[in-house]
Backbone as a chain_set.jsonl record, in Angstrom:
{"seq": "MHQNSLTFVLLFALLVGPAFAQQGAATGEPLVIQTTSLHKAYLRQRYETHLEARGGITPLRWEIAEGAPPAGITLGADGTLSGVPTETGEFKFTVTVTDNGRPAAQRNQQLVLTVVAPLLAQWGRYPKVTGQRLEGSIIVSNQTEQDFDLTAIVMAVNENGRATAIGYQRVNLNKGTADLEIPFGENLPYGSYELDADAVAEVAATNSIYRARLVPKERFQIQQGP", "coords": {"N": [[-7.825, 79.058, -1.913], [-10.412, 79.191, 0.469], [-10.077, 79.565, 4.04], [-11.951, 78.071, 5.547], [-12.743, 76.099, 3.723], [-10.338, 74.729, 3.349], [-9.928, 73.7, 5.892], [-12.095, 71.895, 6.009], [-11.371, 70.031, 4.024], [-9.044, 68.938, 5.095], [-10.086, 67.795, 7.461], [-11.827, 65.92, 6.359], [-10.011, 64.217, 5.116], [-8.672, 63.178, 7.326], [-10.684, 61.707, 8.575], [-11.655, 59.92, 6.647], [-9.412, 58.669, 5.622], [-8.286, 56.536, 7.372], [-10.356, 54.661, 7.05], [-10.166, 53.991, 4.33], [-7.663, 52.815, 4.445], [-8.125, 50.568, 6.093], [-9.911, 49.215, 4.471], [-8.227, 48.628, 2.361], [-6.452, 46.823, 3.573], [-8.204, 44.782, 4.169], [-8.832, 43.797, 1.696], [-6.524, 42.757, 0.774], [-3.698, 40.58, 0.298], [-4.565, 37.218, -0.455], [-5.535, 34.645, 1.907], [-3.345, 32.019, 2.556], [-2.255, 28.723, 3.198], [0.956, 27.74, 3.954], [2.412, 25.612, 4.972], [2.663, 22.364, 4.056], [3.625, 19.865, 4.529], [5.08, 17.761, 7.096], [7.941, 17.35, 9.217], [9.266, 14.233, 10.398], [8.44, 12.717, 13.568], [9.806, 11.526, 16.71], [9.34, 8.725, 18.794], [8.396, 9.355, 22.099], [10.064, 11.543, 22.265], [10.737, 15.047, 22.389], [8.795, 17.119, 20.306], [8.412, 19.768, 17.987], [6.99, 22.164, 15.872], [6.188, 24.922, 13.709], [3.267, 25.898, 12.16], [2.82, 27.47, 9.037], [1.406, 30.34, 7.451], [0.338, 32.736, 4.974], [-0.794, 36.061, 4.11], [-4.224, 37.274, 4.436], [-5.887, 38.721, 7.33], [-4.305, 39.592, 10.197], [-4.721, 38.872, 13.789], [-3.974, 35.387, 13.077], [-5.758, 32.303, 13.507], [-5.413, 28.961, 14.532], [-6.65, 25.589, 14.285], [-7.639, 22.134, 14.887], [-9.451, 20.534, 12.426], [-10.37, 18.089, 11.518], [-9.867, 14.598, 12.161], [-6.922, 13.572, 14.04], [-3.837, 14.425, 15.655], [-1.009, 12.387, 16.783], [-1.272, 10.827, 20.058], [-0.318, 12.893, 22.725], [0.581, 15.014, 21.236], [-0.265, 18.345, 20.466], [-2.104, 21.078, 18.955], [-1.555, 24.477, 19.013], [-3.343, 27.623, 19.201], [-1.838, 29.52, 17.942], [-0.582, 28.175, 15.938], [1.444, 26.444, 16.632], [2.623, 23.245, 16.666], [3.095, 20.765, 18.879], [4.69, 18.737, 21.467], [5.07, 15.534, 23.153], [5.176, 12.638, 21.534], [3.417, 9.568, 22.125], [2.886, 7.283, 20.791], [3.454, 5.26, 17.868], [3.343, 5.522, 14.238], [1.442, 6.553, 11.273], [-0.248, 9.563, 11.161], [-3.06, 11.143, 10.128], [-4.517, 14.29, 9.693], [-6.63, 17.205, 9.546], [-6.029, 20.655, 9.376], [-7.294, 23.907, 10.204], [-7.029, 27.301, 9.352], [-7.911, 30.495, 10.405], [-8.585, 33.858, 9.626], [-8.651, 37.314, 10.822], [-10.562, 38.827, 9.574], [-13.607, 40.556, 8.494], [-16.116, 39.559, 6.681], [-14.617, 36.562, 8.167], [-11.811, 34.88, 6.726], [-11.096, 31.529, 5.762], [-8.949, 28.659, 5.594], [-8.172, 25.274, 4.727], [-6.042, 22.459, 5.385], [-4.747, 19.271, 4.786], [-2.657, 17.243, 6.764], [0.113, 15.039, 7.443], [1.542, 13.348, 10.049], [4.286, 11.512, 10.827], [5.323, 9.164, 13.159], [8.087, 7.629, 14.531], [10.037, 5.035, 16.131], [13.112, 5.934, 17.581], [15.215, 4.074, 17.938], [14.804, 0.928, 16.749], [13.921, -2.346, 17.574], [13.58, -5.763, 16.842], [12.587, -9.228, 16.632], [14.779, -11.298, 14.801], [15.634, -14.099, 14.13], [13.513, -15.952, 15.932], [13.871, -16.782, 19.407], [15.012, -20.087, 20.25], [15.364, -23.455, 21.514], [17.988, -25.643, 20.982], [19.048, -28.66, 21.568], [21.316, -28.224, 24.074], [21.545, -25.605, 23.633], [20.544, -22.244, 23.584], [19.301, -20.058, 21.28], [19.18, -17.452, 18.726], [18.271, -14.384, 17.048], [18.427, -10.789, 16.939], [17.062, -7.921, 15.271], [18.088, -4.714, 14.491], [17.387, -1.228, 13.984], [18.303, 2.043, 12.974], [16.514, 4.838, 13.028], [16.91, 7.524, 12.87], [18.595, 10.696, 12.173], [21.139, 10.614, 13.114], [24.279, 9.149, 14.07], [24.667, 6.065, 15.863], [26.181, 4.722, 18.805], [26.012, 1.575, 19.502], [25.029, -0.852, 21.866], [24.335, -4.2, 22.351], [22.853, -6.576, 24.385], [22.142, -9.851, 25.397], [20.469, -11.697, 27.759], [20.124, -14.693, 29.631], [18.106, -15.908, 32.13], [17.911, -18.026, 34.841], [15.685, -20.147, 36.857], [16.521, -19.673, 39.402], [17.388, -17.123, 39.419], [19.87, -16.646, 38.382], [21.928, -15.074, 36.061], [22.989, -15.365, 32.708], [25.075, -14.262, 30.171], [24.254, -14.573, 26.87], [24.699, -13.369, 24.551], [26.469, -10.66, 23.168], [27.229, -7.559, 21.798], [28.883, -4.774, 20.403], [28.43, -2.087, 18.32], [28.837, 0.31, 15.615], [26.081, 1.971, 14.67], [25.023, 3.38, 11.996], [23.371, 6.42, 10.907], [20.086, 6.08, 9.647], [20.388, 3.381, 9.138], [19.017, 0.241, 8.438], [17.622, -2.785, 9.63], [19.824, -4.351, 10.757], [21.261, -7.358, 11.605], [21.767, -9.085, 14.611], [23.189, -11.805, 15.936], [22.704, -14.313, 18.543], [23.57, -16.758, 21.043], [24.122, -19.64, 23.107], [25.427, -22.434, 24.952], [23.697, -23.881, 27.647], [23.271, -24.783, 31.139], [21.145, -27.424, 32.457], [17.775, -26.457, 32.988], [15.187, -23.914, 33.467], [14.57, -21.016, 31.596], [14.302, -17.472, 31.439], [14.311, -14.93, 28.92], [16.06, -11.969, 27.991], [16.483, -9.401, 25.879], [18.375, -6.63, 25.237], [18.874, -3.473, 23.842], [20.924, -0.683, 23.588], [21.423, 2.592, 22.607], [23.729, 5.181, 22.121], [24.244, 8.675, 21.697], [26.768, 10.676, 21.439], [27.175, 13.367, 20.727], [24.826, 14.735, 21.301], [24.292, 13.915, 23.808], [22.405, 11.885, 24.157], [20.356, 9.023, 24.865], [18.987, 6.043, 23.7], [16.712, 3.321, 23.999], [15.822, -0.061, 23.435], [13.879, -2.93, 24.036], [13.444, -6.455, 24.172], [11.419, -9.057, 25.227], [10.578, -12.329, 25.466], [7.392, -13.963, 26.016], [7.244, -16.583, 26.903], [8.998, -19.153, 28.811], [12.174, -20.818, 28.412], [13.146, -24.12, 28.094], [15.853, -26.031, 29.007], [16.625, -29.217, 28.467], [18.63, -31.123, 28.444], [21.936, -31.866, 29.752], [24.03, -31.26, 32.682]], "CA": [[-8.886, 78.333, -1.207], [-10.746, 79.818, 1.736], [-9.62, 78.814, 5.222], [-12.977, 77.096, 5.94], [-12.688, 74.991, 2.766], [-9.127, 73.967, 3.628], [-10.18, 72.954, 7.129], [-13.006, 70.809, 5.681], [-10.632, 69.019, 3.266], [-8.155, 68.245, 6.03], [-10.911, 66.987, 8.355], [-12.332, 64.802, 5.553], [-8.893, 63.295, 4.906], [-8.393, 62.506, 8.592], [-11.764, 60.771, 8.895], [-11.854, 58.909, 5.61], [-8.146, 57.977, 5.36], [-8.216, 55.233, 8.039], [-11.335, 53.731, 6.471], [-9.583, 53.473, 3.1], [-6.545, 51.944, 4.806], [-8.7, 49.323, 6.56], [-10.475, 48.533, 3.322], [-7.103, 48.102, 1.601], [-5.946, 45.647, 4.263], [-9.2, 43.721, 4.093], [-8.86, 43.243, 0.336], [-5.135, 42.522, 0.414], [-3.258, 39.269, -0.172], [-5.441, 36.136, 0.004], [-5.019, 33.762, 2.944], [-2.814, 30.778, 1.985], [-1.454, 27.892, 4.105], [2.235, 27.414, 3.328], [2.885, 24.314, 5.469], [1.944, 21.262, 3.415], [4.186, 18.604, 5.003], [5.684, 17.846, 8.425], [9.067, 16.454, 9.451], [8.841, 13.124, 11.252], [8.648, 12.815, 15.008], [10.351, 10.325, 17.318], [8.589, 8.258, 19.959], [8.793, 9.831, 23.434], [11.02, 12.651, 22.155], [10.081, 16.333, 22.211], [8.564, 17.523, 18.91], [7.812, 21.099, 17.867], [7.084, 22.856, 14.597], [5.203, 26.006, 13.618], [2.57, 25.935, 10.887], [2.982, 28.787, 8.425], [0.42, 30.829, 6.481], [0.563, 34.133, 4.598], [-2.005, 36.751, 3.687], [-5.281, 37.431, 5.427], [-5.792, 39.794, 8.324], [-3.85, 39.042, 11.473], [-4.033, 37.616, 14.05], [-4.533, 34.152, 12.541], [-6.081, 31.31, 14.541], [-5.323, 27.593, 14.025], [-7.325, 24.536, 15.047], [-7.817, 20.856, 14.209], [-10.799, 20.46, 11.871], [-10.763, 16.695, 11.321], [-8.798, 13.682, 12.523], [-6.178, 13.922, 15.253], [-2.411, 14.084, 15.692], [-0.772, 11.304, 17.745], [-1.411, 11.141, 21.479], [0.804, 13.647, 23.261], [0.849, 16.172, 20.375], [-1.395, 19.263, 20.386], [-1.944, 22.255, 18.099], [-1.926, 25.727, 19.658], [-4.055, 28.579, 18.355], [-0.834, 30.287, 17.18], [-0.024, 27.329, 14.898], [2.532, 25.613, 17.133], [2.309, 21.826, 16.835], [4.171, 20.376, 19.782], [4.415, 17.76, 22.507], [5.887, 14.318, 23.184], [4.299, 11.562, 21.055], [3.476, 8.339, 22.908], [2.549, 6.159, 19.924], [4.054, 5.332, 16.541], [2.438, 5.336, 13.113], [1.142, 7.713, 10.439], [-1.453, 10.197, 11.676], [-3.594, 12.127, 9.186], [-5.489, 15.217, 10.278], [-6.82, 18.44, 8.773], [-5.997, 21.881, 10.174], [-7.972, 25.087, 9.665], [-6.551, 28.598, 9.8], [-8.94, 31.53, 10.251], [-8.028, 35.191, 9.863], [-9.446, 38.22, 11.664], [-11.364, 39.697, 8.719], [-15.072, 40.606, 8.655], [-16.145, 38.227, 7.298], [-13.333, 35.888, 8.298], [-11.387, 33.934, 5.689], [-10.623, 30.254, 6.293], [-8.323, 27.717, 4.686], [-7.925, 23.957, 5.306], [-4.906, 21.708, 4.837], [-4.518, 17.96, 5.394], [-1.265, 16.99, 7.099], [0.442, 13.696, 7.924], [2.684, 13.321, 10.969], [4.79, 10.152, 11.019], [6.078, 8.99, 14.399], [8.852, 6.386, 14.515], [10.93, 4.808, 17.265], [14.487, 6.25, 17.175], [15.896, 2.784, 17.868], [13.809, -0.119, 16.59], [14.442, -3.704, 17.731], [12.603, -6.823, 16.636], [13.219, -10.531, 16.491], [15.155, -11.812, 13.503], [15.298, -15.506, 14.372], [12.912, -16.011, 17.268], [14.658, -17.691, 20.249], [14.604, -21.489, 20.343], [16.331, -24.345, 22.147], [18.496, -26.743, 20.164], [19.878, -29.404, 22.513], [21.606, -27.398, 25.251], [21.838, -24.248, 23.154], [19.453, -21.277, 23.399], [19.854, -19.195, 20.238], [18.276, -16.656, 17.907], [18.888, -13.12, 16.626], [17.59, -9.589, 16.938], [17.311, -6.991, 14.17], [18.008, -3.341, 14.987], [17.363, -0.176, 12.961], [18.474, 3.434, 13.4], [15.573, 5.604, 12.212], [17.182, 8.951, 13.063], [19.613, 11.301, 11.322], [22.37, 10.647, 13.891], [24.926, 7.851, 14.23], [24.545, 5.467, 17.191], [27.096, 3.763, 19.394], [25.001, 0.632, 19.962], [25.412, -2.039, 22.625], [23.241, -5.166, 22.453], [23.141, -7.634, 25.352], [21.058, -10.818, 25.57], [20.684, -12.427, 29.003], [19.241, -15.803, 29.984], [18.005, -15.922, 33.591], [17.264, -19.279, 35.244], [14.655, -20.05, 37.894], [17.153, -19.22, 40.64], [17.785, -15.736, 39.253], [21.235, -16.53, 37.876], [21.916, -14.546, 34.696], [24.104, -15.73, 31.842], [25.076, -13.531, 28.902], [24.354, -15.47, 25.711], [24.953, -12.534, 23.384], [26.949, -9.299, 23.439], [27.864, -6.952, 20.63], [28.919, -3.302, 20.353], [28.638, -1.725, 16.909], [28.412, 1.631, 15.154], [24.855, 1.869, 13.879], [24.969, 4.677, 11.337], [22.051, 7.0, 10.682], [19.311, 5.505, 8.565], [20.65, 1.953, 8.951], [17.84, -0.584, 8.687], [17.664, -4.251, 9.646], [21.101, -4.975, 11.077], [20.98, -8.554, 12.397], [22.736, -9.405, 15.656], [22.879, -13.148, 16.421], [23.097, -14.68, 19.898], [23.415, -18.181, 21.313], [25.084, -20.202, 24.059], [25.029, -23.648, 25.654], [23.291, -23.571, 29.02], [22.974, -25.944, 31.976], [19.754, -27.826, 32.606], [16.954, -25.514, 33.733], [14.173, -23.111, 32.783], [15.183, -19.701, 31.429], [13.692, -16.294, 30.832], [15.257, -14.262, 28.022], [15.959, -10.511, 27.969], [17.362, -8.791, 24.869], [18.396, -5.193, 25.511], [19.719, -2.687, 22.947], [21.086, 0.688, 24.079], [22.134, 3.428, 21.639], [24.197, 6.459, 22.664], [24.658, 9.724, 20.756], [27.631, 11.523, 22.263], [27.059, 14.775, 20.348], [23.64, 15.337, 21.943], [24.148, 13.293, 25.12], [21.116, 11.191, 24.117], [20.372, 7.575, 24.996], [17.755, 5.379, 23.275], [16.724, 1.929, 24.438], [14.775, -0.954, 22.948], [13.976, -4.18, 24.794], [12.605, -7.558, 23.728], [11.302, -10.102, 26.247], [9.545, -13.304, 25.106], [6.455, -14.288, 27.097], [7.455, -17.926, 27.42], [10.306, -19.57, 29.312], [12.828, -21.794, 27.542], [13.585, -25.246, 28.931], [17.002, -26.824, 28.594], [16.343, -30.545, 28.991], [19.844, -31.907, 28.567], [22.992, -31.248, 30.501], [24.224, -31.733, 34.065]], "C": [[-9.136, 79.018, 0.122], [-10.317, 78.913, 2.886], [-10.629, 77.769, 5.63], [-12.945, 75.884, 5.02], [-11.478, 74.108, 3.033], [-9.293, 73.111, 4.879], [-11.064, 71.748, 6.86], [-12.273, 69.674, 4.96], [-9.721, 68.224, 4.193], [-8.931, 67.331, 6.956], [-11.423, 65.754, 7.624], [-11.238, 63.738, 5.356], [-8.59, 62.505, 6.166], [-9.425, 61.436, 8.909], [-11.837, 59.613, 7.909], [-10.59, 58.079, 5.383], [-8.042, 56.629, 6.037], [-9.176, 54.215, 7.45], [-10.804, 53.13, 5.188], [-8.452, 52.501, 3.397], [-7.049, 50.589, 5.263], [-9.265, 48.532, 5.401], [-9.359, 47.908, 2.485], [-6.541, 46.85, 2.236], [-6.897, 44.483, 4.102], [-9.225, 43.077, 2.724], [-7.451, 42.972, -0.165], [-4.877, 41.102, -0.032], [-4.16, 38.166, 0.372], [-4.747, 35.268, 1.053], [-4.6, 32.431, 2.312], [-2.017, 30.042, 3.053], [-0.192, 27.46, 3.373], [2.783, 26.057, 3.777], [2.04, 23.201, 4.865], [2.495, 19.894, 3.813], [4.881, 18.838, 6.34], [6.899, 16.919, 8.5], [8.665, 15.413, 10.482], [9.191, 13.376, 12.71], [9.18, 11.484, 15.521], [9.604, 10.006, 18.611], [9.228, 8.739, 21.256], [9.926, 10.862, 23.396], [10.258, 13.939, 21.841], [9.989, 16.699, 20.729], [7.95, 18.912, 18.909], [8.044, 21.654, 16.462], [5.988, 23.907, 14.55], [4.584, 26.012, 12.23], [2.589, 27.361, 10.341], [1.847, 29.08, 7.439], [0.784, 32.266, 6.141], [-0.757, 34.73, 4.116], [-3.03, 36.83, 4.803], [-5.026, 38.595, 6.359], [-5.429, 39.178, 9.665], [-4.676, 39.599, 12.629], [-4.756, 36.415, 13.414], [-4.768, 33.163, 13.682], [-6.123, 29.922, 13.913], [-6.114, 26.633, 14.912], [-7.376, 23.264, 14.206], [-9.257, 20.77, 13.735], [-11.287, 19.028, 11.763], [-9.584, 15.796, 11.629], [-8.093, 14.139, 13.784], [-4.708, 13.592, 15.09], [-2.202, 12.952, 16.695], [-0.963, 11.77, 19.179], [-0.143, 11.812, 21.986], [1.159, 14.881, 22.451], [-0.408, 17.032, 20.288], [-1.059, 20.437, 19.466], [-2.433, 23.485, 18.844], [-2.6, 26.67, 18.681], [-3.096, 29.412, 17.504], [-0.172, 29.462, 16.087], [1.148, 26.48, 15.328], [2.044, 24.192, 17.382], [3.431, 21.231, 17.678], [3.695, 19.339, 20.791], [5.394, 16.601, 22.429], [4.999, 13.154, 22.752], [4.507, 10.274, 21.838], [3.057, 7.118, 22.103], [3.176, 6.373, 18.561], [3.001, 5.114, 15.464], [2.338, 6.593, 12.276], [-0.208, 8.28, 10.851], [-1.881, 11.317, 10.73], [-4.631, 12.996, 9.898], [-5.528, 16.476, 9.422], [-6.822, 19.629, 9.72], [-6.74, 22.988, 9.431], [-7.306, 26.338, 10.218], [-7.617, 29.631, 9.448], [-8.32, 32.89, 10.519], [-9.009, 36.053, 10.641], [-10.297, 39.174, 10.837], [-12.846, 39.643, 9.071], [-15.696, 40.688, 7.271], [-14.772, 37.573, 7.299], [-13.069, 34.972, 7.109], [-10.846, 32.685, 6.363], [-9.955, 29.44, 5.195], [-8.056, 26.419, 5.437], [-6.718, 23.312, 4.647], [-4.792, 20.372, 5.552], [-3.022, 17.755, 5.59], [-1.101, 15.545, 7.566], [1.674, 13.809, 8.808], [3.061, 11.859, 11.202], [5.646, 10.106, 12.273], [6.776, 7.633, 14.346], [9.649, 6.272, 15.811], [12.351, 5.136, 16.822], [15.316, 4.981, 16.973], [14.827, 1.702, 17.835], [14.487, -1.475, 16.728], [13.297, -4.69, 17.549], [13.34, -8.15, 16.496], [13.56, -10.79, 15.035], [14.808, -13.289, 13.461], [14.785, -15.616, 15.806], [13.66, -17.054, 18.107], [14.087, -19.116, 20.259], [15.728, -22.278, 21.002], [16.685, -25.448, 21.168], [19.486, -27.513, 21.03], [20.062, -28.602, 23.783], [21.753, -25.926, 24.891], [20.544, -23.439, 23.008], [19.972, -20.216, 22.44], [18.76, -18.457, 19.483], [19.002, -15.414, 17.416], [17.89, -11.985, 16.793], [17.994, -8.724, 15.751], [17.096, -5.57, 14.693], [18.068, -2.358, 13.816], [17.522, 1.182, 13.616], [17.611, 4.296, 12.491], [15.748, 7.111, 12.362], [18.206, 9.435, 12.039], [20.941, 11.423, 12.057], [22.948, 9.239, 13.989], [24.824, 7.387, 15.678], [25.795, 4.67, 17.533], [26.194, 2.757, 20.113], [25.631, -0.532, 20.723], [24.19, -2.932, 22.759], [23.677, -6.299, 23.377], [21.912, -8.532, 25.462], [21.399, -11.68, 26.787], [19.657, -13.548, 29.14], [19.268, -15.941, 31.509], [17.259, -17.184, 34.013], [16.308, -19.065, 36.411], [15.207, -19.602, 39.235], [17.634, -17.774, 40.559], [19.196, -15.551, 38.744], [21.19, -16.129, 36.405], [23.185, -14.954, 33.964], [23.989, -14.947, 30.546], [25.244, -14.528, 27.762], [24.535, -14.675, 24.411], [25.409, -11.156, 23.812], [27.605, -8.766, 22.177], [27.777, -5.433, 20.748], [29.297, -2.895, 18.942], [28.308, -0.248, 16.702], [27.207, 1.443, 14.246], [24.61, 3.238, 13.247], [23.537, 5.129, 11.072], [21.368, 6.359, 9.479], [19.548, 4.029, 8.32], [19.424, 1.143, 9.331], [18.222, -2.056, 8.708], [19.07, -4.828, 9.77], [20.837, -6.157, 12.011], [22.13, -8.833, 13.36], [22.376, -10.778, 16.225], [23.298, -13.332, 17.882], [22.894, -16.183, 20.062], [24.494, -18.69, 22.238], [24.522, -21.503, 24.615], [24.773, -23.325, 27.119], [23.081, -24.858, 29.813], [21.479, -26.249, 32.004], [18.996, -26.773, 33.426], [15.957, -24.791, 32.839], [14.64, -21.659, 32.766], [14.198, -18.662, 30.865], [14.765, -15.612, 29.978], [14.989, -12.766, 28.005], [16.974, -9.966, 26.977], [17.256, -7.276, 24.995], [19.362, -4.498, 24.566], [19.728, -1.241, 23.432], [21.941, 1.463, 23.082], [22.492, 4.762, 22.29], [24.594, 7.394, 21.524], [25.456, 10.741, 21.564], [27.414, 13.001, 21.985], [25.906, 15.473, 21.058], [23.391, 14.78, 23.334], [22.787, 12.576, 25.243], [21.324, 9.687, 24.239], [19.008, 7.035, 24.592], [17.855, 3.901, 23.646], [15.562, 1.18, 23.811], [14.974, -2.309, 23.618], [13.0, -5.203, 24.243], [12.618, -8.639, 24.807], [10.217, -11.082, 25.809], [8.642, -13.609, 26.303], [6.765, -15.641, 27.733], [8.847, -18.091, 28.009], [10.851, -20.654, 28.387], [13.482, -22.876, 28.418], [14.767, -25.957, 28.268], [16.846, -28.197, 29.246], [17.607, -31.348, 29.224], [20.874, -31.186, 29.422], [23.049, -31.743, 31.917], [23.097, -31.254, 34.965]], "O": [[-8.194, 79.385, 0.826], [-10.208, 77.695, 2.746], [-10.236, 76.672, 6.027], [-13.104, 74.755, 5.484], [-11.571, 72.883, 2.956], [-8.863, 71.959, 4.925], [-10.823, 70.678, 7.417], [-12.515, 68.5, 5.239], [-9.631, 67.0, 4.097], [-8.498, 66.209, 7.22], [-11.454, 64.663, 8.193], [-11.498, 62.536, 5.419], [-8.287, 61.314, 6.102], [-9.088, 60.382, 9.448], [-12.056, 58.466, 8.298], [-10.679, 56.914, 4.995], [-7.737, 55.643, 5.366], [-8.848, 53.032, 7.36], [-10.949, 51.931, 4.95], [-8.287, 51.494, 2.708], [-6.488, 49.562, 4.881], [-9.118, 47.311, 5.349], [-9.511, 46.804, 1.961], [-6.186, 45.905, 1.53], [-6.475, 43.341, 3.923], [-9.607, 41.913, 2.602], [-7.203, 42.956, -1.37], [-5.729, 40.481, -0.667], [-4.489, 38.182, 1.558], [-3.52, 35.172, 1.078], [-5.39, 31.791, 1.619], [-1.195, 30.647, 3.741], [-0.268, 26.88, 2.29], [3.537, 25.422, 3.04], [0.842, 23.107, 5.132], [1.902, 18.869, 3.474], [5.228, 19.969, 6.679], [6.892, 15.834, 7.92], [7.824, 15.676, 11.341], [10.103, 14.137, 13.035], [9.035, 10.449, 14.87], [9.285, 10.891, 19.405], [10.424, 8.56, 21.486], [10.654, 11.031, 24.374], [9.261, 13.922, 21.12], [10.97, 16.603, 19.992], [7.076, 19.211, 19.722], [9.158, 21.613, 15.94], [4.984, 23.805, 15.255], [5.296, 26.119, 11.232], [2.4, 28.327, 11.079], [1.394, 28.204, 6.702], [1.456, 32.942, 6.919], [-1.698, 34.016, 3.768], [-2.748, 36.501, 5.955], [-4.071, 39.353, 6.192], [-6.161, 38.343, 10.197], [-5.272, 40.668, 12.498], [-5.975, 36.425, 13.239], [-4.066, 33.186, 14.693], [-6.781, 29.716, 12.893], [-6.231, 26.834, 16.121], [-7.185, 23.296, 12.991], [-10.185, 20.913, 14.531], [-12.483, 18.768, 11.899], [-8.435, 16.169, 11.394], [-8.6, 14.99, 14.514], [-4.361, 12.594, 14.459], [-3.144, 12.589, 17.399], [-0.834, 12.957, 19.481], [0.966, 11.356, 21.71], [1.945, 15.713, 22.904], [-1.5, 16.51, 20.06], [0.109, 20.747, 19.231], [-3.589, 23.54, 19.263], [-2.444, 26.53, 17.468], [-3.488, 29.949, 16.468], [0.699, 29.965, 15.377], [1.794, 25.853, 14.488], [1.16, 23.964, 18.208], [4.583, 21.193, 17.246], [2.5, 19.093, 20.955], [6.409, 16.67, 21.736], [4.148, 12.719, 23.527], [5.637, 9.925, 22.178], [2.89, 6.035, 22.663], [3.404, 7.506, 18.139], [1.917, 4.594, 15.729], [3.042, 7.574, 12.516], [-1.203, 7.556, 10.885], [-1.168, 12.305, 10.55], [-5.502, 12.495, 10.61], [-4.593, 16.774, 8.679], [-7.519, 19.626, 10.735], [-6.805, 23.002, 8.202], [-7.047, 26.426, 11.418], [-8.152, 29.638, 8.339], [-7.614, 33.072, 11.512], [-10.065, 35.584, 11.066], [-10.713, 40.22, 11.335], [-13.282, 38.793, 9.847], [-15.802, 41.784, 6.721], [-13.88, 37.963, 6.546], [-13.99, 34.369, 6.558], [-10.211, 32.768, 7.414], [-10.335, 29.515, 4.027], [-7.751, 26.438, 6.63], [-6.411, 23.589, 3.487], [-4.746, 20.328, 6.782], [-2.221, 18.051, 4.704], [-2.054, 14.914, 8.024], [2.717, 14.3, 8.377], [2.262, 11.072, 11.708], [6.573, 10.899, 12.437], [6.128, 6.607, 14.14], [9.903, 7.264, 16.494], [12.773, 4.658, 15.769], [16.021, 4.834, 15.974], [14.039, 1.569, 18.771], [15.504, -1.733, 16.084], [12.189, -4.476, 18.04], [14.549, -8.189, 16.271], [12.751, -10.541, 14.141], [13.823, -13.691, 12.842], [15.527, -15.401, 16.764], [14.045, -18.1, 17.584], [12.874, -19.325, 20.274], [16.878, -21.841, 21.047], [15.811, -26.103, 20.599], [20.626, -27.083, 21.211], [19.097, -28.324, 24.495], [22.053, -25.099, 25.751], [19.58, -23.892, 22.391], [20.962, -19.545, 22.731], [17.578, -18.786, 19.584], [20.232, -15.397, 17.373], [16.677, -12.193, 16.788], [19.132, -8.789, 15.284], [16.051, -5.263, 15.267], [18.71, -2.619, 12.798], [16.952, 1.445, 14.676], [17.932, 4.472, 11.316], [14.851, 7.884, 12.025], [18.628, 8.685, 11.159], [21.784, 12.236, 11.679], [22.207, 8.256, 13.993], [24.884, 8.194, 16.605], [26.393, 4.025, 16.671], [25.675, 3.04, 21.193], [26.624, -1.117, 20.29], [23.137, -2.491, 23.221], [24.731, -6.905, 23.182], [20.788, -8.05, 25.602], [22.458, -12.306, 26.848], [18.483, -13.379, 28.812], [20.338, -16.074, 32.104], [16.118, -17.401, 33.603], [16.14, -17.944, 36.892], [14.447, -19.194, 40.114], [18.217, -17.255, 41.511], [19.684, -14.422, 38.676], [20.504, -16.76, 35.602], [24.29, -14.902, 34.506], [22.944, -14.958, 29.895], [26.246, -15.241, 27.692], [24.523, -15.241, 23.318], [24.821, -10.548, 24.706], [28.433, -9.438, 21.562], [26.748, -4.88, 21.136], [30.341, -3.294, 18.425], [27.598, 0.364, 17.501], [27.305, 0.829, 13.184], [24.061, 4.138, 13.882], [22.614, 4.316, 11.02], [21.986, 6.128, 8.439], [18.972, 3.463, 7.39], [18.856, 1.328, 10.408], [19.039, -2.512, 7.908], [19.464, -5.69, 8.984], [20.258, -5.984, 13.083], [23.301, -8.819, 12.98], [21.371, -10.909, 16.923], [24.143, -12.596, 18.39], [22.14, -16.802, 19.312], [25.639, -18.242, 22.179], [23.308, -21.666, 24.737], [25.534, -22.591, 27.749], [22.754, -25.899, 29.242], [20.658, -25.418, 31.616], [19.505, -26.264, 34.425], [15.891, -25.02, 31.631], [15.057, -21.127, 33.795], [13.4, -18.934, 29.968], [15.958, -15.699, 30.266], [13.836, -12.337, 28.004], [18.181, -10.056, 27.201], [16.169, -6.711, 24.873], [20.532, -4.874, 24.484], [18.674, -0.647, 23.66], [23.05, 1.044, 22.75], [21.653, 5.392, 22.933], [25.191, 6.977, 20.531], [24.888, 11.563, 22.283], [27.463, 13.813, 22.909], [25.993, 16.658, 21.38], [22.398, 15.124, 23.974], [22.119, 12.648, 26.275], [22.329, 9.145, 23.78], [17.983, 7.509, 25.082], [18.933, 3.309, 23.614], [14.462, 1.714, 23.673], [16.103, -2.781, 23.752], [11.869, -4.87, 23.889], [13.679, -9.083, 25.246], [9.043, -10.713, 25.78], [9.071, -13.523, 27.454], [6.579, -15.833, 28.935], [9.751, -17.295, 27.753], [10.099, -21.319, 27.674], [14.251, -22.589, 29.336], [14.683, -26.416, 27.129], [16.931, -28.31, 30.469], [17.644, -32.182, 30.128], [20.692, -30.02, 29.772], [22.22, -32.554, 32.328], [23.092, -31.553, 36.159]]}, "num_chains": 1, "name": "protein.A"}
């Protein structure tokens, strides 16, 4: 082959080669969203996960197409879903990922993020007065994957600010435990009382503390007694 012909072939390869490489990338693996479900989040606790996709031409760009995650949670363009949720419930939203092709490829995926309270407290038997006794119960649930050292205290506070413990219990509340009932009740002197039920859970392994509080709107009147 003559030197001029060889030079032409080499020049052609240098110019055309990158174009073929770009074309190969553009027609490569299709864009697919791999994240189809999310692990649950806990109220007022830091949450972070990264949405995954494969294929397409990088960089990929993520955004919310429809609906919304819970307040306090946002989606970054890099696919990082993060924040501190400030409300509980199930939140459905659709995400879109777009690649850098010309034309760009897009894919959508509906996701559900469930936010729960780590420690849930609710009334079992709503407080009531029976003679001189103010009594009731609270129900507690551990909605995490960690065991709790739980302390529950119920205080009755009269109109003079004097507090009387009418319930105290310390228990191991194992992970996933639902609806453990803790009763309370005590005879009280004559007077009008506010009630405060406080549950505090400690996780020694992570140095975490969770709290749930129940306070009825009304006061409770003890009519009998000295």
